[in-house]
């Protein structure tokens, strides 16, 4: 059981212990966070100087938690006669209701106290353990305690008020109460996170004690949002629960900022509660058959921030799609480049991929028409800035050597791009999946150029460039002695020869030749990459392999979902069903909320998926993974007019129906049943045969 | 004394702004009672006026100097907003698009030309 309780509402979130206390330390990332800033670092509740004991704690909804506590009598022979309940709802700060019930026959005189503090740490400061540069202050304004931080014109404050009379001090809120026999005492406290208070009118927390239903940033209620998504009917009960959890979390993660019109999902709690280009694009792709409006919002917002200037600090270039937008102090003072930061080499082709997929699925031609200029700029970036040395491949090397990202692909940790002997590849690095995305982007953009933008000459040129890229890629990246594609070409154009899940993305993009794809499928379903739950980020025989290494051995559900979709693209229906089922079964062990990543230990030896210690959860593209896997199982495609359904359902699921799938066709239903035999190509080797039997 | 940007006010001169190609609308830049400048953008050209005219978006700045810097394309508008120097109301997408576009190239930049004498 986790020793923390987390609730969220967009990019506001609270992490506490199981008593409900917040006690930030260098090792405990507790706090109330909003806009990448910790507005409360200490919030400890005591009764007569003692901290109550936990009976139970739970999250009632993504934004609400409650904590049942008791005062210890100090001996097992004497029952405690006082119950304590704390109920909390996060949104623009948080609301906390504290209830004490006296079960005894005597009145109880109590001192209730909350020790409070706010360090106003930027999340980057929390991660890197840095010191603050501005000044903190505290003051009591009548019935309000103000904790503040000022650095020039950058001001952040936490306002604490109470529904019951309280003594406010700079570091505490104290109540002196007397509770009669069988009586109750109740107070509601509001902790409001305020940015630039002189510009803020009447800030309040989002929820009151009476609110039990969330109000996500969707422009509609959560019930409307869920009921507006396709209805899932399945004979396999866990699938329905995972589907519902995904829809709820996708809503919970969405937020707007003072800068960004339109609500996008934050990438992941706790470290990535911000807008990320790649994450938004891939999540929107995963969710397209379920909530196409998310893709439209993503495309509009990323187009707005598309790179306009050449700025080494932000790794920005004209036409480039952003990597990450942060709102904290270090970004505000340009001590970090995230205003926004553009260190992503794949977001730009993925922007084009999503644009075409969205237009084909939704029939929303107007959006595609409005983004022609941005699409042309994106193609120009790919050809000129992306391919920095003119070798025909997009490669990356950070220009901001101090605070920029060393790896600008989805596996963006420092050690992810390594040779089979474990040595790191020198930069610039051209990772294989980015070339696949570019190939796909050019083909898709060609269709839009021809059918939407009326430029057949450009369309033909793009198609020719895509075909030429495919031809040279299959020549330059293929490792014939190992029969898979290199992870990357390094700075000296050597093939980085580790076996990784990246080859699965090549199937999604369609860049792999058919014969080479067949070899890749064997690897993806083989023991080195397939753990039984999902596809490992790196093969288990590689020098850098670590089953609990962030990008070098763990299984990422979103990664596997794109691998599965790629398998479908090449006709490997049974194999796609097998890896899809693995992830969907793993979700059961995570209470139907898939984490960002889990350990790569083999299923046959652990029997359950082992947690990765610092995995984000919920995390947007992990939340989107079950959605793309459902699409994979039902074989859902749009030909621009009709919904194509081509199911390949594994046996445990038996029956799968998705009703009212939205698209250019209006709404249509999709049905699938598991069949003992399957059509499509089989993996040549027998190692996958056992799991395939039921497909 | 007139500031660099103020010399363009009511010059009734449309200036080329290639970095704002594809953008259309009017954005007001306000600095308390000191200034209310209207930037009208149309088909890659801009015109700066002052007065109470309507705008789809209003950028409220904490000083005239901040508004000037935005119009001159100096300083990142996201950074200015995070530091508390400005807020945007109305069509925030338009405000952001214009501010970022000016950052990429502003006709009011100090390295640009001065307004032509208005014809009598």
mmCIF file of C-alpha atoms in Angstrom, chain A residues 188-332:
data_model
loop_
_atom_site.group_PDB
_atom_site.id
_atom_site.type_symbol
_atom_site.label_atom_id
_atom_site.label_comp_id
_atom_site.label_asym_id
_atom_site.label_seq_id
_atom_site.Cartn_x
_atom_site.Cartn_y
_atom_site.Cartn_z
ATOM 1 C CA UNK A 188 -14.078 23.952 7.087
ATOM 2 C CA UNK A 189 -10.743 25.414 6.133
ATOM 3 C CA UNK A 190 -9.923 26.934 2.796
ATOM 4 C CA UNK A 191 -6.351 27.011 1.515
ATOM 5 C CA UNK A 192 -6.289 29.209 -1.581
ATOM 6 C CA UNK A 193 -3.313 29.311 -3.949
ATOM 7 C CA UNK A 194 -2.983 32.834 -5.305
ATOM 8 C CA UNK A 195 -0.698 33.959 -8.111
ATOM 9 C CA UNK A 196 0.029 37.696 -8.319
ATOM 10 C CA UNK A 197 -2.567 38.655 -5.667
ATOM 11 C CA UNK A 198 -2.807 42.299 -6.683
ATOM 12 C CA UNK A 199 -4.123 41.137 -10.058
ATOM 13 C CA UNK A 200 -6.470 38.514 -8.646
ATOM 14 C CA UNK A 201 -10.033 39.288 -7.694
ATOM 15 C CA UNK A 202 -11.670 37.333 -4.872
ATOM 16 C CA UNK A 203 -9.791 34.062 -5.203
ATOM 17 C CA UNK A 204 -11.618 31.042 -3.810
ATOM 18 C CA UNK A 205 -11.028 27.355 -3.812
ATOM 19 C CA UNK A 206 -12.951 25.471 -6.457
ATOM 20 C CA UNK A 207 -14.955 23.123 -4.257
ATOM 21 C CA UNK A 208 -17.005 23.535 -1.107
ATOM 22 C CA UNK A 209 -17.638 20.861 1.510
ATOM 23 C CA UNK A 210 -20.973 20.128 -0.170
ATOM 24 C CA UNK A 211 -19.423 19.345 -3.556
ATOM 25 C CA UNK A 212 -19.274 15.646 -4.259
ATOM 26 C CA UNK A 213 -19.169 15.777 -8.055
ATOM 27 C CA UNK A 214 -16.086 17.100 -9.816
ATOM 28 C CA UNK A 215 -16.148 19.897 -12.345
ATOM 29 C CA UNK A 216 -13.285 19.148 -14.733
ATOM 30 C CA UNK A 217 -12.088 21.723 -17.259
ATOM 31 C CA UNK A 218 -14.166 20.312 -20.054
ATOM 32 C CA UNK A 219 -16.946 22.807 -20.645
ATOM 33 C CA UNK A 220 -19.377 20.117 -19.527
ATOM 34 C CA UNK A 221 -19.980 17.997 -16.454
ATOM 35 C CA UNK A 222 -18.062 14.820 -15.848
ATOM 36 C CA UNK A 223 -21.239 12.809 -16.311
ATOM 37 C CA UNK A 224 -21.830 14.447 -19.684
ATOM 38 C CA UNK A 225 -18.209 13.828 -20.643
ATOM 39 C CA UNK A 226 -18.369 10.146 -19.743
ATOM 40 C CA UNK A 227 -21.788 9.635 -21.286
ATOM 41 C CA UNK A 228 -20.623 11.454 -24.424
ATOM 42 C CA UNK A 229 -17.843 8.901 -24.941
ATOM 43 C CA UNK A 230 -18.647 5.575 -26.639
ATOM 44 C CA UNK A 231 -20.364 3.042 -24.406
ATOM 45 C CA UNK A 232 -18.252 -0.046 -23.762
ATOM 46 C CA UNK A 233 -19.997 -3.383 -23.358
ATOM 47 C CA UNK A 234 -17.805 -6.353 -22.599
ATOM 48 C CA UNK A 235 -18.180 -9.769 -21.084
ATOM 49 C CA UNK A 236 -14.791 -9.229 -19.402
ATOM 50 C CA UNK A 237 -15.649 -7.043 -16.421
ATOM 51 C CA UNK A 238 -12.155 -5.596 -15.726
ATOM 52 C CA UNK A 239 -12.118 -3.994 -19.150
ATOM 53 C CA UNK A 240 -15.126 -1.830 -18.336
ATOM 54 C CA UNK A 241 -13.559 -0.629 -15.114
ATOM 55 C CA UNK A 242 -10.264 0.201 -16.792
ATOM 56 C CA UNK A 243 -12.121 2.050 -19.556
ATOM 57 C CA UNK A 244 -14.107 4.119 -17.070
ATOM 58 C CA UNK A 245 -10.981 4.879 -15.060
ATOM 59 C CA UNK A 246 -9.245 6.093 -18.220
ATOM 60 C CA UNK A 247 -12.072 8.430 -19.132
ATOM 61 C CA UNK A 248 -12.206 9.872 -15.615
ATOM 62 C CA UNK A 249 -8.464 10.407 -15.393
ATOM 63 C CA UNK A 250 -8.337 11.976 -18.820
ATOM 64 C CA UNK A 251 -10.890 14.482 -17.562
ATOM 65 C CA UNK A 252 -9.137 14.954 -14.228
ATOM 66 C CA UNK A 253 -5.803 15.814 -15.827
ATOM 67 C CA UNK A 254 -7.149 18.569 -18.058
ATOM 68 C CA UNK A 255 -6.409 22.127 -17.092
ATOM 69 C CA UNK A 256 -6.227 25.666 -18.375
ATOM 70 C CA UNK A 257 -3.684 28.263 -17.422
ATOM 71 C CA UNK A 258 -3.581 32.013 -17.542
ATOM 72 C CA UNK A 259 -1.618 31.608 -20.760
ATOM 73 C CA UNK A 260 -3.322 28.799 -22.570
ATOM 74 C CA UNK A 261 -6.788 28.928 -24.074
ATOM 75 C CA UNK A 262 -8.258 25.418 -24.177
ATOM 76 C CA UNK A 263 -7.730 22.664 -21.653
ATOM 77 C CA UNK A 264 -5.104 19.999 -22.278
ATOM 78 C CA UNK A 265 -4.232 17.105 -20.006
ATOM 79 C CA UNK A 266 -1.260 17.517 -17.716
ATOM 80 C CA UNK A 267 1.260 14.804 -18.509
ATOM 81 C CA UNK A 268 1.629 13.037 -15.173
ATOM 82 C CA UNK A 269 1.438 13.351 -11.399
ATOM 83 C CA UNK A 270 3.591 14.503 -9.624
ATOM 84 C CA UNK A 271 6.552 15.585 -11.748
ATOM 85 C CA UNK A 272 4.941 16.351 -15.056
ATOM 86 C CA UNK A 273 1.772 18.290 -14.222
ATOM 87 C CA UNK A 274 2.352 20.553 -17.182
ATOM 88 C CA UNK A 275 1.694 20.724 -20.903
ATOM 89 C CA UNK A 276 4.011 18.560 -22.955
ATOM 90 C CA UNK A 277 3.859 18.555 -26.743
ATOM 91 C CA UNK A 278 4.686 14.894 -27.292
ATOM 92 C CA UNK A 279 2.472 13.679 -24.460
ATOM 93 C CA UNK A 280 -0.509 15.751 -25.583
ATOM 94 C CA UNK A 281 -0.121 14.588 -29.178
ATOM 95 C CA UNK A 282 0.191 10.897 -28.364
ATOM 96 C CA UNK A 283 -2.608 11.003 -25.782
ATOM 97 C CA UNK A 284 -4.874 12.772 -28.260
ATOM 98 C CA UNK A 285 -4.049 10.126 -30.870
ATOM 99 C CA UNK A 286 -4.879 7.354 -28.404
ATOM 100 C CA UNK A 287 -8.160 9.008 -27.446
ATOM 101 C CA UNK A 288 -9.221 10.044 -30.948
ATOM 102 C CA UNK A 289 -12.009 7.454 -31.449
ATOM 103 C CA UNK A 290 -13.400 8.309 -28.026
ATOM 104 C CA UNK A 291 -13.025 12.050 -27.640
ATOM 105 C CA UNK A 292 -11.884 13.655 -30.886
ATOM 106 C CA UNK A 293 -12.270 17.192 -29.533
ATOM 107 C CA UNK A 294 -9.165 16.635 -27.409
ATOM 108 C CA UNK A 295 -7.088 16.326 -30.587
ATOM 109 C CA UNK A 296 -8.547 19.578 -31.922
ATOM 110 C CA UNK A 297 -7.656 21.419 -28.710
ATOM 111 C CA UNK A 298 -4.160 19.957 -28.723
ATOM 112 C CA UNK A 299 -3.518 20.930 -32.324
ATOM 113 C CA UNK A 300 -4.762 24.494 -31.845
ATOM 114 C CA UNK A 301 -2.752 25.069 -28.707
ATOM 115 C CA UNK A 302 0.485 23.579 -29.996
ATOM 116 C CA UNK A 303 0.084 25.560 -33.220
ATOM 117 C CA UNK A 304 -0.199 28.713 -31.144
ATOM 118 C CA UNK A 305 3.148 28.048 -29.523
ATOM 119 C CA UNK A 306 4.870 26.745 -32.645
ATOM 120 C CA UNK A 307 8.459 27.965 -32.723
ATOM 121 C CA UNK A 308 8.996 31.292 -34.441
ATOM 122 C CA UNK A 309 12.579 32.242 -33.666
ATOM 123 C CA UNK A 310 15.998 30.666 -33.419
ATOM 124 C CA UNK A 311 16.672 30.587 -29.678
ATOM 125 C CA UNK A 312 19.403 28.308 -28.368
ATOM 126 C CA UNK A 313 18.363 28.735 -24.723
ATOM 127 C CA UNK A 314 14.934 27.252 -25.420
ATOM 128 C CA UNK A 315 16.160 24.916 -28.188
ATOM 129 C CA UNK A 316 13.600 26.748 -30.291
ATOM 130 C CA UNK A 317 13.625 26.957 -34.060
ATOM 131 C CA UNK A 318 11.008 28.209 -36.531
ATOM 132 C CA UNK A 319 8.326 25.588 -37.111
ATOM 133 C CA UNK A 320 9.210 23.409 -34.122
ATOM 134 C CA UNK A 321 6.487 22.139 -31.810
ATOM 135 C CA UNK A 322 7.038 22.721 -28.104
ATOM 136 C CA UNK A 323 8.273 20.136 -25.681
ATOM 137 C CA UNK A 324 7.204 21.520 -22.311
ATOM 138 C CA UNK A 325 5.554 24.593 -20.836
ATOM 139 C CA UNK A 326 6.128 25.369 -17.155
ATOM 140 C CA UNK A 327 4.736 28.136 -14.984
ATOM 141 C CA UNK A 328 6.979 28.199 -11.917
ATOM 142 C CA UNK A 329 9.480 30.722 -10.630
ATOM 143 C CA UNK A 330 12.554 29.301 -12.338
ATOM 144 C CA UNK A 331 10.782 29.475 -15.682
ATOM 145 C CA UNK A 332 9.557 32.991 -14.903
#
